[in-house]
CSV table of C-alpha atoms and ligand atoms in Angstrom, one decimal:
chain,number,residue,atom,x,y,z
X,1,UNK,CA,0.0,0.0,0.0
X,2,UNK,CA,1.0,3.4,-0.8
X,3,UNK,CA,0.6,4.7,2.8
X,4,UNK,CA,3.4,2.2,4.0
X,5,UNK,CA,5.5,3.2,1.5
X,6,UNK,CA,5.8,6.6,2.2
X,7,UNK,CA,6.0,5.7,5.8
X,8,UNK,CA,9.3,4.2,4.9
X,9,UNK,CA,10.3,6.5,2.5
X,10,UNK,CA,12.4,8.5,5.0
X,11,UNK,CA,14.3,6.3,6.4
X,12,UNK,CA,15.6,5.2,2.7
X,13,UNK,CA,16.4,9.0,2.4
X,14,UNK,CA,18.5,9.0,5.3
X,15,UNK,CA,20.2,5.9,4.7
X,16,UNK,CA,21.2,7.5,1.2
X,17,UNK,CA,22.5,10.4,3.3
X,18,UNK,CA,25.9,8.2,3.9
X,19,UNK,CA,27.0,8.5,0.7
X,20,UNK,CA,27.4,12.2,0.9
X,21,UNK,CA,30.3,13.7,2.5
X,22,UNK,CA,30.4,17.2,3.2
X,23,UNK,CA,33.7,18.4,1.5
X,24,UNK,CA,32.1,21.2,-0.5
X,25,UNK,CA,34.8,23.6,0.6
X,26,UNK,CA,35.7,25.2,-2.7
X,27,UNK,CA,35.9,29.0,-3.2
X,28,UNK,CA,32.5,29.1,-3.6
X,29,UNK,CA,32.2,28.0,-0.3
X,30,UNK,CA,33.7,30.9,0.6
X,31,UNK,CA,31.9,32.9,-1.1
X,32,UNK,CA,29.1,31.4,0.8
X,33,UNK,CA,30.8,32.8,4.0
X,34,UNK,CA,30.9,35.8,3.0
X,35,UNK,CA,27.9,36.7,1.8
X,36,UNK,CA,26.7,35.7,4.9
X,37,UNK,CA,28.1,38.2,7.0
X,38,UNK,CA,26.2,40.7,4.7
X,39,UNK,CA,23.8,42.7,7.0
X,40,UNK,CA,20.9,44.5,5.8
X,41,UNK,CA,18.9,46.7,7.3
X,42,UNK,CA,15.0,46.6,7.6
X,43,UNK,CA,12.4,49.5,7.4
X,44,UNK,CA,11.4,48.4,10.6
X,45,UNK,CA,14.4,48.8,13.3
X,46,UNK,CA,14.7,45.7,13.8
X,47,UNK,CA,18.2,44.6,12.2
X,48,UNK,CA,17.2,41.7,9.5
X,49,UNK,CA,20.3,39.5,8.5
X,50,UNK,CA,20.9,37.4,5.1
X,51,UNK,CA,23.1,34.2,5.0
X,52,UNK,CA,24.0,32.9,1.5
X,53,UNK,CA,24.3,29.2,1.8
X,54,UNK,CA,24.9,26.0,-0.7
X,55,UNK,CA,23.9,23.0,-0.1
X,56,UNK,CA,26.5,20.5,-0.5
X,57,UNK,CA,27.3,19.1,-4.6
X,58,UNK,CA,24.0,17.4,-6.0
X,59,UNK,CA,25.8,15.1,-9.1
X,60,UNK,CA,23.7,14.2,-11.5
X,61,UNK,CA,24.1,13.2,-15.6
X,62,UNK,CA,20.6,12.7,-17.9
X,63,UNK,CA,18.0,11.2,-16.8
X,64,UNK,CA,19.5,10.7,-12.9
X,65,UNK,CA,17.1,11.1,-10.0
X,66,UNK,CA,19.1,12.5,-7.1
X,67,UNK,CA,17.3,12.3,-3.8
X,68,UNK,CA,19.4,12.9,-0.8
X,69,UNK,CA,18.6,13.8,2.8
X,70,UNK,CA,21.7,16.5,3.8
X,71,UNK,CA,22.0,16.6,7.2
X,72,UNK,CA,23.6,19.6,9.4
X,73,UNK,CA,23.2,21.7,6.7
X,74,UNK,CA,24.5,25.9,7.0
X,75,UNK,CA,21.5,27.6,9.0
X,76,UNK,CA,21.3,30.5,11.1
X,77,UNK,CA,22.3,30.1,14.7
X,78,UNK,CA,20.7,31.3,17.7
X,79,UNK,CA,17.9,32.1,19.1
X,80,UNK,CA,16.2,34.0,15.9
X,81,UNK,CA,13.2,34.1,14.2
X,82,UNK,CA,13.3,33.3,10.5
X,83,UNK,CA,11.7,35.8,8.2
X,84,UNK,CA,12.2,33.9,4.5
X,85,UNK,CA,13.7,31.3,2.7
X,86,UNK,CA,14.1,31.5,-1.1
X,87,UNK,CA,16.0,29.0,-2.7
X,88,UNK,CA,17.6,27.4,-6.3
X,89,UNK,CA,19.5,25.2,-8.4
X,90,UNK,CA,22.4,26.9,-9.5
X,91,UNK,CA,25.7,25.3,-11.3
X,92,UNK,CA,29.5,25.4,-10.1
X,93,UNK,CA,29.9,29.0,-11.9
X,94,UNK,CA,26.7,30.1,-9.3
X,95,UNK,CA,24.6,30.1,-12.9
X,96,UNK,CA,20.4,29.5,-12.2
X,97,UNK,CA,19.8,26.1,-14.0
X,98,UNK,CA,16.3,26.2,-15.9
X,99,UNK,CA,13.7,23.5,-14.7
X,100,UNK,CA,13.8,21.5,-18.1
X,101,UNK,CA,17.5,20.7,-17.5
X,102,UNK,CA,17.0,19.9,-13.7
X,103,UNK,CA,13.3,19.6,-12.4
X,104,UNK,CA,13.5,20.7,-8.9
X,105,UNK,CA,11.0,18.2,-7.5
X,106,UNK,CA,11.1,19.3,-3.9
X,107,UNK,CA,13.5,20.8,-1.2
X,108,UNK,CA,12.6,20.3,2.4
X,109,UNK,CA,13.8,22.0,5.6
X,110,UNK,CA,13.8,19.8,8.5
X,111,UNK,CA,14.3,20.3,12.2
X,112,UNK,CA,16.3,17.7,14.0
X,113,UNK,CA,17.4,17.9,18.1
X,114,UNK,CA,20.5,16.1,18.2
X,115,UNK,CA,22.9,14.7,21.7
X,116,UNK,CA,25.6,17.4,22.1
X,117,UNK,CA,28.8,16.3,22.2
X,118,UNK,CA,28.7,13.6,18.5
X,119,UNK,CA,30.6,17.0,16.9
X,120,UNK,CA,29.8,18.8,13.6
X,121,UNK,CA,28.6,17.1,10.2
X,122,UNK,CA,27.3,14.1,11.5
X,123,UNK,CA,25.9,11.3,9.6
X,124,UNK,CA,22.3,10.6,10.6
X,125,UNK,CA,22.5,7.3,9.2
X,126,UNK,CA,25.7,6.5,11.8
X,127,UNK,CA,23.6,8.0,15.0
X,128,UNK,CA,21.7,5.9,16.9
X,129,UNK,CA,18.3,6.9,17.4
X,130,UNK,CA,18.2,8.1,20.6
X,131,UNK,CA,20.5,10.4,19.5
X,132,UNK,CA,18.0,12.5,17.7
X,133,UNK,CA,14.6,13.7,17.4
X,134,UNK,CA,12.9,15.5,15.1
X,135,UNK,CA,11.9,19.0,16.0
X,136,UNK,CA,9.0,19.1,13.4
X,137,UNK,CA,6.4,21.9,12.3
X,138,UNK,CA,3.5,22.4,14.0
X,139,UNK,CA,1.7,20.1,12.3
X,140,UNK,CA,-0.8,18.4,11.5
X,141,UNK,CA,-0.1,15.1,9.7
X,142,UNK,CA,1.5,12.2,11.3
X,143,UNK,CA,5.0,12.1,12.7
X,144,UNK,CA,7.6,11.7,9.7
X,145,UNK,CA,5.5,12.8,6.8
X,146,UNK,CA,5.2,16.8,5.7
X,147,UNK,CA,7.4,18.1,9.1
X,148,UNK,CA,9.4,20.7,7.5
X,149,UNK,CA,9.4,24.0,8.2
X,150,UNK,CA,10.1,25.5,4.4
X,151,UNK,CA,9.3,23.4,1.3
X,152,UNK,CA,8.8,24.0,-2.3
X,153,UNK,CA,9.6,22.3,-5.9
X,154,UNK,CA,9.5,23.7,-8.8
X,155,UNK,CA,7.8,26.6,-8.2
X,156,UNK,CA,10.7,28.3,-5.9
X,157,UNK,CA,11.9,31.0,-7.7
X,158,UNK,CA,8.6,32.8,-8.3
X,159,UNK,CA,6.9,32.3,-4.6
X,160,UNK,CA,6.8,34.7,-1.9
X,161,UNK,CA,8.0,33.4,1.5
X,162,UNK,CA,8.5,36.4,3.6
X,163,UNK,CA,7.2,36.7,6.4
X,164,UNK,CA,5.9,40.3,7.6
X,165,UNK,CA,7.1,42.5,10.6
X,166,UNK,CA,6.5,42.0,13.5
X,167,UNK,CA,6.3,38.1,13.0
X,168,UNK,CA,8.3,35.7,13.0
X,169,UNK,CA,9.5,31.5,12.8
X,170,UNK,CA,11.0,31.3,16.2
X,171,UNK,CA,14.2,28.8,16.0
X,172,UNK,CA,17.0,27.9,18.2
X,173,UNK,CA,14.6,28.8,21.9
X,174,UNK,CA,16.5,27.0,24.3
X,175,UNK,CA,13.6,26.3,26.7
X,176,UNK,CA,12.2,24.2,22.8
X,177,UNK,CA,15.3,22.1,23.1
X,178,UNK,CA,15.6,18.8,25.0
X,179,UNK,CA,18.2,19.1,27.6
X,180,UNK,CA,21.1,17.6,26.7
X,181,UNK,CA,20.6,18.1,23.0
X,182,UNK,CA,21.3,20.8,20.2
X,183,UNK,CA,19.3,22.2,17.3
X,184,UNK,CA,20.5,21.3,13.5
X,185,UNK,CA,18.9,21.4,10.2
X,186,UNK,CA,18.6,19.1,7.5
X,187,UNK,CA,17.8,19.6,3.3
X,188,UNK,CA,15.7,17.0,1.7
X,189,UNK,CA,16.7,18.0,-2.2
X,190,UNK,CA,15.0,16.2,-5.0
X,191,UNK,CA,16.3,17.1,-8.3
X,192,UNK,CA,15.6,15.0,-12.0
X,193,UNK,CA,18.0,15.8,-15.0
X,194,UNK,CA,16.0,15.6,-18.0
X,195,UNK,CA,18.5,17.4,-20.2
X,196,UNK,CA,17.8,14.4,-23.3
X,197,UNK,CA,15.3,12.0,-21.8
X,198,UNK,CA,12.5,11.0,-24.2
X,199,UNK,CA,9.9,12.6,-21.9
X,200,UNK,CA,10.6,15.4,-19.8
X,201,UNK,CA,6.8,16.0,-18.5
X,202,UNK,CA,6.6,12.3,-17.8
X,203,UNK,CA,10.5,12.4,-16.2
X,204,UNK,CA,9.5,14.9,-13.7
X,205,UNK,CA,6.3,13.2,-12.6
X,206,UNK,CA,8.6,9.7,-11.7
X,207,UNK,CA,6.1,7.8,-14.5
X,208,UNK,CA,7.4,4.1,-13.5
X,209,UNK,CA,7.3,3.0,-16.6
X,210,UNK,CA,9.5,5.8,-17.9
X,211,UNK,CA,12.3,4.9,-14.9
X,212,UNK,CA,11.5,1.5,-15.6
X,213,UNK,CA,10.9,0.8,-12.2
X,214,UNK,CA,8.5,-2.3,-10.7
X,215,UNK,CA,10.1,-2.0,-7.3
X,216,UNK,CA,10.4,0.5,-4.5
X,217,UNK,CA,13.8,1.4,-3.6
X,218,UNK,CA,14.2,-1.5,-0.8
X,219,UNK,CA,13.4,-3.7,-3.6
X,220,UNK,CA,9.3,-4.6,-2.5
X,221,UNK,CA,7.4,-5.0,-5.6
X,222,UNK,CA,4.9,-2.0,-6.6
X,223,UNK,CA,1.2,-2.6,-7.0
X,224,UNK,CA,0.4,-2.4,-11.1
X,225,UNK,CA,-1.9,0.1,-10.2
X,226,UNK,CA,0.8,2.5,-9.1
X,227,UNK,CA,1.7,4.4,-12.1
X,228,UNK,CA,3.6,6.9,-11.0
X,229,UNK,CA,5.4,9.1,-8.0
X,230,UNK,CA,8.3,9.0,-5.6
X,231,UNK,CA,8.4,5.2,-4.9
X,232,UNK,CA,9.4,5.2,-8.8
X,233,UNK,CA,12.1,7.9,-8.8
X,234,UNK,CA,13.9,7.4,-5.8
X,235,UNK,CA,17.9,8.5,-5.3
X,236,UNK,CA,19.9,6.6,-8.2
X,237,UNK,CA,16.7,6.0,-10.2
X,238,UNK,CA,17.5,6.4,-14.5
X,239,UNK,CA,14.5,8.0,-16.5
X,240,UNK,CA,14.4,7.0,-20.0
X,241,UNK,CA,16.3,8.7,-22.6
X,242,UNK,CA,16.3,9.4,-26.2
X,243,UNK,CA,18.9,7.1,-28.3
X,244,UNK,CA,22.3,9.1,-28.8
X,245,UNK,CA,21.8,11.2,-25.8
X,246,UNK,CA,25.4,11.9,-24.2
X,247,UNK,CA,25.6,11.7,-20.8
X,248,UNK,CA,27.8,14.8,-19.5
X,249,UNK,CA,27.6,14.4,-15.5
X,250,UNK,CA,27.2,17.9,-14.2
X,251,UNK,CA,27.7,19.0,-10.7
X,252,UNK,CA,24.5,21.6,-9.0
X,253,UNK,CA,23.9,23.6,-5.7
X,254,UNK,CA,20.4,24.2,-3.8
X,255,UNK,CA,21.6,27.9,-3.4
X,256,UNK,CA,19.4,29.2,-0.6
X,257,UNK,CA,19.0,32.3,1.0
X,258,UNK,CA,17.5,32.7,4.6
X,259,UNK,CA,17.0,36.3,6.3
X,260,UNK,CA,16.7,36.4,10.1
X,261,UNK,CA,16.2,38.6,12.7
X,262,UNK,CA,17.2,38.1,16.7
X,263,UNK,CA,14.4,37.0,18.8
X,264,UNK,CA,13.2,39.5,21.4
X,265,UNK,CA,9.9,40.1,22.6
X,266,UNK,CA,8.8,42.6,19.5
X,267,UNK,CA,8.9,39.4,17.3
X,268,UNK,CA,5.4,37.8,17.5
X,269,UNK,CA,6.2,34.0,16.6
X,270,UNK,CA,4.5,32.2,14.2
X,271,UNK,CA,3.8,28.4,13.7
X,272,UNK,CA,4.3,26.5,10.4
X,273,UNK,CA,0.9,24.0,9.8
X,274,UNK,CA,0.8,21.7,6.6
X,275,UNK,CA,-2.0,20.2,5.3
X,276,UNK,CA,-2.8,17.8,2.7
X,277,UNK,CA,-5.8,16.9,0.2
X,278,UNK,CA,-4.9,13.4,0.2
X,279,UNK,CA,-4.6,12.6,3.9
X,280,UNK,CA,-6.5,9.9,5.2
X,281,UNK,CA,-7.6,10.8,9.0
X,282,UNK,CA,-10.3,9.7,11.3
X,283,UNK,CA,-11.1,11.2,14.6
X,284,UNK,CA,-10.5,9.3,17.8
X,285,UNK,CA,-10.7,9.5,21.3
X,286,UNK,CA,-8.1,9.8,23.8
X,287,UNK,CA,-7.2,11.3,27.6
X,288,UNK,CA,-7.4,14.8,26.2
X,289,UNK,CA,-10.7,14.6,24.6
X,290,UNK,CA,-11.5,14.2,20.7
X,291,UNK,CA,-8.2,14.2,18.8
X,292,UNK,CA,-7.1,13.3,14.9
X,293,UNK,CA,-5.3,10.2,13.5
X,294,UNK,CA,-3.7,11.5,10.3
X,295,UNK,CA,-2.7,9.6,7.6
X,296,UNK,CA,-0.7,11.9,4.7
X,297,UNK,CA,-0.6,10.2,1.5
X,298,UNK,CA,1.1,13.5,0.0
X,299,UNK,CA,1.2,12.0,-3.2
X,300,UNK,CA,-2.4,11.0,-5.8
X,301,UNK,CA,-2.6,11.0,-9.2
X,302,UNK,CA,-4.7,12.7,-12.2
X,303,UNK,CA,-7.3,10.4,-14.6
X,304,UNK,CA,-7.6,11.5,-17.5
X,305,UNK,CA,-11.4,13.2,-18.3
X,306,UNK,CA,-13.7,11.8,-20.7
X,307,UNK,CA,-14.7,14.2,-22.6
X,308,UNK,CA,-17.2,14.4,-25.5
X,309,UNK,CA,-16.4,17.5,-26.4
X,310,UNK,CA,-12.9,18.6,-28.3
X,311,UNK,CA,-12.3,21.7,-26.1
X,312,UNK,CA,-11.9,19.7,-22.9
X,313,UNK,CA,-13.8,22.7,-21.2
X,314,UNK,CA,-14.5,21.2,-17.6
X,315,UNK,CA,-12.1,18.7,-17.1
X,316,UNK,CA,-11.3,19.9,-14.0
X,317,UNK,CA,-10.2,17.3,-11.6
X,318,UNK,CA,-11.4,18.8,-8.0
X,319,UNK,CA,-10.4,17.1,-4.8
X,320,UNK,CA,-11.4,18.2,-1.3
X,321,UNK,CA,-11.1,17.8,2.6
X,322,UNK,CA,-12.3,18.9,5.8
X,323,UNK,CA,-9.8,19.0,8.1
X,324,UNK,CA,-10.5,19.7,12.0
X,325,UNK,CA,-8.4,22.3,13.3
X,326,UNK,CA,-6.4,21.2,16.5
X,327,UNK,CA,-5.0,24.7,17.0
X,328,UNK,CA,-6.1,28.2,17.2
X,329,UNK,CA,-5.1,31.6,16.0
X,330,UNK,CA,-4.8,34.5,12.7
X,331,UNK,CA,-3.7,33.6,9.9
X,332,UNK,CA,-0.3,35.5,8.6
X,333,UNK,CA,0.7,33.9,5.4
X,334,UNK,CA,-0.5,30.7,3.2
X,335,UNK,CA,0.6,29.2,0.3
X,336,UNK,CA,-0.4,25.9,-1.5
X,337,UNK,CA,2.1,23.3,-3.7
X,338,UNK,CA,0.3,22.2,-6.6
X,339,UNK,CA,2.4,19.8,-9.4
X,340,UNK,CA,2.1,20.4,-13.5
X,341,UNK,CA,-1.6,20.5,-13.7
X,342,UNK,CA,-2.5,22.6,-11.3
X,343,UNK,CA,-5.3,25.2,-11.6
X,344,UNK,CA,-5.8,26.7,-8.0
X,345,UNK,CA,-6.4,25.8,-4.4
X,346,UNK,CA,-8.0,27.3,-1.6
X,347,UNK,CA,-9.1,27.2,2.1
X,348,UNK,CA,-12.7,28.0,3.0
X,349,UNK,CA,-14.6,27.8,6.4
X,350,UNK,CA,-17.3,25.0,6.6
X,351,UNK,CA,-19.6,27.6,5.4
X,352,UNK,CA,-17.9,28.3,2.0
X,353,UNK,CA,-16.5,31.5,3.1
X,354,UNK,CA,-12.8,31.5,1.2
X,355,UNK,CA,-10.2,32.2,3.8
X,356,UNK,CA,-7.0,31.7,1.7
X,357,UNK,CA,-6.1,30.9,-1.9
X,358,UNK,CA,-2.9,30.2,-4.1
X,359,UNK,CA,-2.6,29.8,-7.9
X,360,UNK,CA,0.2,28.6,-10.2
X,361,UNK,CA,2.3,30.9,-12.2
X,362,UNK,CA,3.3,28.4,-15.5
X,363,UNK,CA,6.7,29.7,-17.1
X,364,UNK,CA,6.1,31.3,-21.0
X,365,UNK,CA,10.1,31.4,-22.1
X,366,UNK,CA,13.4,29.4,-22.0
X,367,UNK,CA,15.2,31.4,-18.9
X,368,UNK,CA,15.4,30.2,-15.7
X,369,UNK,CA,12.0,31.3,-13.7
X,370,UNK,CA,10.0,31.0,-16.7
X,371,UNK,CA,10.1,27.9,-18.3
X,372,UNK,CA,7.5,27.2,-20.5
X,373,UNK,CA,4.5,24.7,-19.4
X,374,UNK,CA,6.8,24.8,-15.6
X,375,UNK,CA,4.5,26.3,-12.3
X,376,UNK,CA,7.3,28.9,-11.8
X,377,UNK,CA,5.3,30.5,-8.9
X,378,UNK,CA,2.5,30.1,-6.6
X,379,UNK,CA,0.6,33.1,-5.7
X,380,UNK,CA,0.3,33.4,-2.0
X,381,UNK,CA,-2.2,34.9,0.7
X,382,UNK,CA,-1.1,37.6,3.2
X,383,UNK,CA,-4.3,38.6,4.9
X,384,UNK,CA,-4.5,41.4,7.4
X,385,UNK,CA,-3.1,40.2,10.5
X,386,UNK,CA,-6.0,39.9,12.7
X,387,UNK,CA,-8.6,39.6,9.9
X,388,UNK,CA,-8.4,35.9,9.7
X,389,UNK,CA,-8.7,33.7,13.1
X,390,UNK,CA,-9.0,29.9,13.3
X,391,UNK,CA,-10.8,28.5,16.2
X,392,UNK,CA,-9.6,25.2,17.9
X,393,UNK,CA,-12.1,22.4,16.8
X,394,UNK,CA,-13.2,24.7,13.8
X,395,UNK,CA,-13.6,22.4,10.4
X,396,UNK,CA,-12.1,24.2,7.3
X,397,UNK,CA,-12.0,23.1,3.8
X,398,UNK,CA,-8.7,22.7,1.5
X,399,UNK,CA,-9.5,21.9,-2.2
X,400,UNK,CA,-7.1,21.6,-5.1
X,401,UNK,CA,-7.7,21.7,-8.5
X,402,UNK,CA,-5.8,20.0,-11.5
X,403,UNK,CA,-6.7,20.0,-15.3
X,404,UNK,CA,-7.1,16.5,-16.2
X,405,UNK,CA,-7.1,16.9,-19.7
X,406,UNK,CA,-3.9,14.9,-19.5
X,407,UNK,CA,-3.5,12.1,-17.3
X,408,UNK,CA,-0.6,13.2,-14.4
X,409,UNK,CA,1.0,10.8,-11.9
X,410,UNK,CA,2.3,11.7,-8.3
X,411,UNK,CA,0.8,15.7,-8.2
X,412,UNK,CA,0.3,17.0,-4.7
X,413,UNK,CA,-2.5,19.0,-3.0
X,414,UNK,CA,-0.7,20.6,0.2
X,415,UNK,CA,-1.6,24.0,1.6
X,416,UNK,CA,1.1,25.8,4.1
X,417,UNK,CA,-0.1,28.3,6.6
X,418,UNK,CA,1.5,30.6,9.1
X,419,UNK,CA,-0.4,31.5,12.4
X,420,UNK,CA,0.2,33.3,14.9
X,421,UNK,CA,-1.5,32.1,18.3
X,422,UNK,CA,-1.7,36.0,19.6
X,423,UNK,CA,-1.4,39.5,17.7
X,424,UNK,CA,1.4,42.2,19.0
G,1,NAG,C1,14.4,-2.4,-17.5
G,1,NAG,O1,14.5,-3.3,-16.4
G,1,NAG,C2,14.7,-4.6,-16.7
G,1,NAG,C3,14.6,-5.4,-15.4
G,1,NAG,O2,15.3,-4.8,-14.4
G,1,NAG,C4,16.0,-4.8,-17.5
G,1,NAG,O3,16.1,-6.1,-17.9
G,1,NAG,C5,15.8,-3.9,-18.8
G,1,NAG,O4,17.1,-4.0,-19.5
G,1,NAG,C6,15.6,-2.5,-18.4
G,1,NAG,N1,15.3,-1.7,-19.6
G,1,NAG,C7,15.9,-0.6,-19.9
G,1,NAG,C8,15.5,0.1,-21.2
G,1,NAG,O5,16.8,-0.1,-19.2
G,2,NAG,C1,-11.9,24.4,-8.6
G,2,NAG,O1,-12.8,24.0,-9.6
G,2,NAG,C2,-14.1,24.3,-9.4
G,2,NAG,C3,-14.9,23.6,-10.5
G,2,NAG,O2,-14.4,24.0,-11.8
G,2,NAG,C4,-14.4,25.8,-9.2
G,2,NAG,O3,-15.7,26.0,-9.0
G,2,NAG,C5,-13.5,26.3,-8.1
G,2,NAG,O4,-13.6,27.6,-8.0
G,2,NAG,C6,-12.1,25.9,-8.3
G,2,NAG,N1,-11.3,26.2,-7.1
G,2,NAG,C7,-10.1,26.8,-7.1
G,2,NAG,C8,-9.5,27.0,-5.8
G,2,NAG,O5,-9.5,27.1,-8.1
């Protein structure tokens, strides 16, 4: 079942993670250090900082799936509050690499608590696992699936992710920490070269038959009925190519780009929630009263529509979910991750009432950040701080729309939002 397999997806990711060594310590490295002693200055007094980092070298040739877990990663120290995180592929000369090369499937930033004392760049596939815990978002789907703080694909480059004065994503809070333990940060980065496969559309949404793939990355068989999504492009996986392709291996960055400012008690910090179309949760019972088992498939495909007419008008393919709340508080920023396909998603109240909404961007030209028939940006929702409060208990509404005029494999329905429990 596809539930299982994502389950296990993550620890195949960070068993993958040994084969990576840090030793990305070239002069662009420095440059990395140096740009991130830049300070800038905010309009607001509050002093907001910018650290340049790479992640360390992604290798990839045509047709390669690369899908590593980097752990310790450069991040901002201290106890801050994160204000943005923008993020791309770039090459070794620091040149943007356009999506049709390398699709950027995802990036992730993940939260891990780990026992002080193992030194720097550790391995998480060498540390026991008491020796770490996750530090995940706030929520809501179960424990190992969608806990990142920041995550995007392919639409990076043309989403907003700042987040407005006098809020804030409060990291490094020593009283947040397990005693004994230290904060670090780990990049998921999920990258496909399609420079010369026979299918780049069908390359980027991990069609098994395409990466000729009938197992999972452990080796268990597929079922027939799964067509298409991560379980078929996994780290090391080949998508096909077109005969006489070359195969010139290439060596990319996740460039990213994280502003921060110190955490006092101006910064009113705000919580990262995630939810998705496809999960599968029930309510339940326990000590504290009615609670949520969640079950986040992340992952469902598109049918094609049967359609009589030769337009296709309609074919929308609409999915939707009530989700119960388990928090409370106003609503500072959303954005929704929508694959090739996607047409628009939104969050209403149970009464219909929109309360956010975020729509691709598709790409029209050959540079990088608009690559034709690419989502090269998701509109996002910044309502009035204070106009927008979630209840505890209150049901809301997340739908997601894809064009099913083509049949797509693996798309995602996920909706981020940012809320802050109190106002300043
Ligand atoms: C596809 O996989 C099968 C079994 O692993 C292998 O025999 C075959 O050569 C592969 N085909 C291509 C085109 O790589
Ligand atoms: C989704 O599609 C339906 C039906 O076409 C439409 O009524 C709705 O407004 C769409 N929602 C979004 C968020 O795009």
């Amino acid at each position: 079942m596809v539930m299982h397999q994502l389950e296990r997806l993550k620890p195949n990711l960070l068993r993958t993670s040994r084969k990576m060594k840090s030793s990305n310590l070239g002069w662009f490295s420095v440059v990395a250090i140096l740009l991130t002693s830049i300070l800038t200055f905010s309009q607001a007094s509050q002093r907001v900082r910018t650290g340049v980092f790479l992640s360390p070298k992604i290798e990839l040739e045509p047709g390669l799936s690369s899908n590593k877990l980097y752990f310790d990663v450069d991040f901002p120290r201290g106890h801050i509050a994160l204000k943005s995180f923008d993020a791309e592929v770039v090459d070794e000369a620091g040149n943007p690499v356009p999506l049709y090369e390398t699709y950027l499937h995802h990036w992730l930033v993940e939260r891990y608590f780990v026992r002080k004392g193992l030194g720097t760049r550790r391995d998480i596939s060498r540390l026991n696992s008491s020796d770490y815990v996750s530090g995940r978002n706030g929520g809501i789907c179960n424990d190992g699936v969608l806990d990142q703080f920041f995550g995007l694909g392919s639409e990076t480059r043309k989403t907003a992710t700042h987040i407005p004065d006098p809020y804030g994503i409060e990291i490094g809070n020593p009283a947040e920490i397990p005693s004994g333990f230290e904060e670090t940060w780990a990049i998921n980065v999920h990258a496909i070269d399609t420079r010369g496969v026979e299918d780049r559309m069908g390359c980027a949404e991990c069609r098994c038959d395409l990466f000729n793939v009938t197992t999972d990355e452990s080796g268990s068989p597929l079922s027939p009925n799964y067509k298409g999504g991560l379980f078929c492009c996994y780290d090391g996986a080949r998508c096909r190519r077109k005969a006489g392709s070359n195969d010139i291996k290439r060596t990319l960055y996740l460039r990213y780009t994280v502003r921060w400012v110190d955490m006092d008690s101006s910064i009113v910090p705000v919580k990262v929630y995630i939810f998705d179309v496809v999960d599968l949760w029930r309510r339940s019972r326990n000590s504290t009263g009615i609670n949520a088992e969640h079950n986040c498939r992340v992952e469902y495909n598109i049918e094609r529509c049967r359609s009589t007419g030769s337009t296709g008008n309609g074919c929308i393919d609409k999915k939707t979910i009530s989700l119960d709340m388990p928090f409370s508080g106003y609503v500072i920023y959303g954005v929704a991750h929508l694959h090739t396909g996607g047409s628009g998603s939104a969050l209403y109240r149970k009464n219909g009432r929109p309360l956010c909404s975020s729509v691709p961007e598709y790409g029209k030209g050959k540079e990088a950040g608009n690559e034709a028939g690419y989502v090269v940006g998701m509109s996002t929702c910044y309502p009035k701080p204070g106009s927008v409060k979630i209840s505890k208990g209150e049901t809301l509404i997340l739908e997601s729309n894809y064009s099913s005029i083509q049949q797509h494999t693996g798309v995602m329905g996920l909706f981020y939002l940012l809320v802050a429990e109190k106002l300043p």
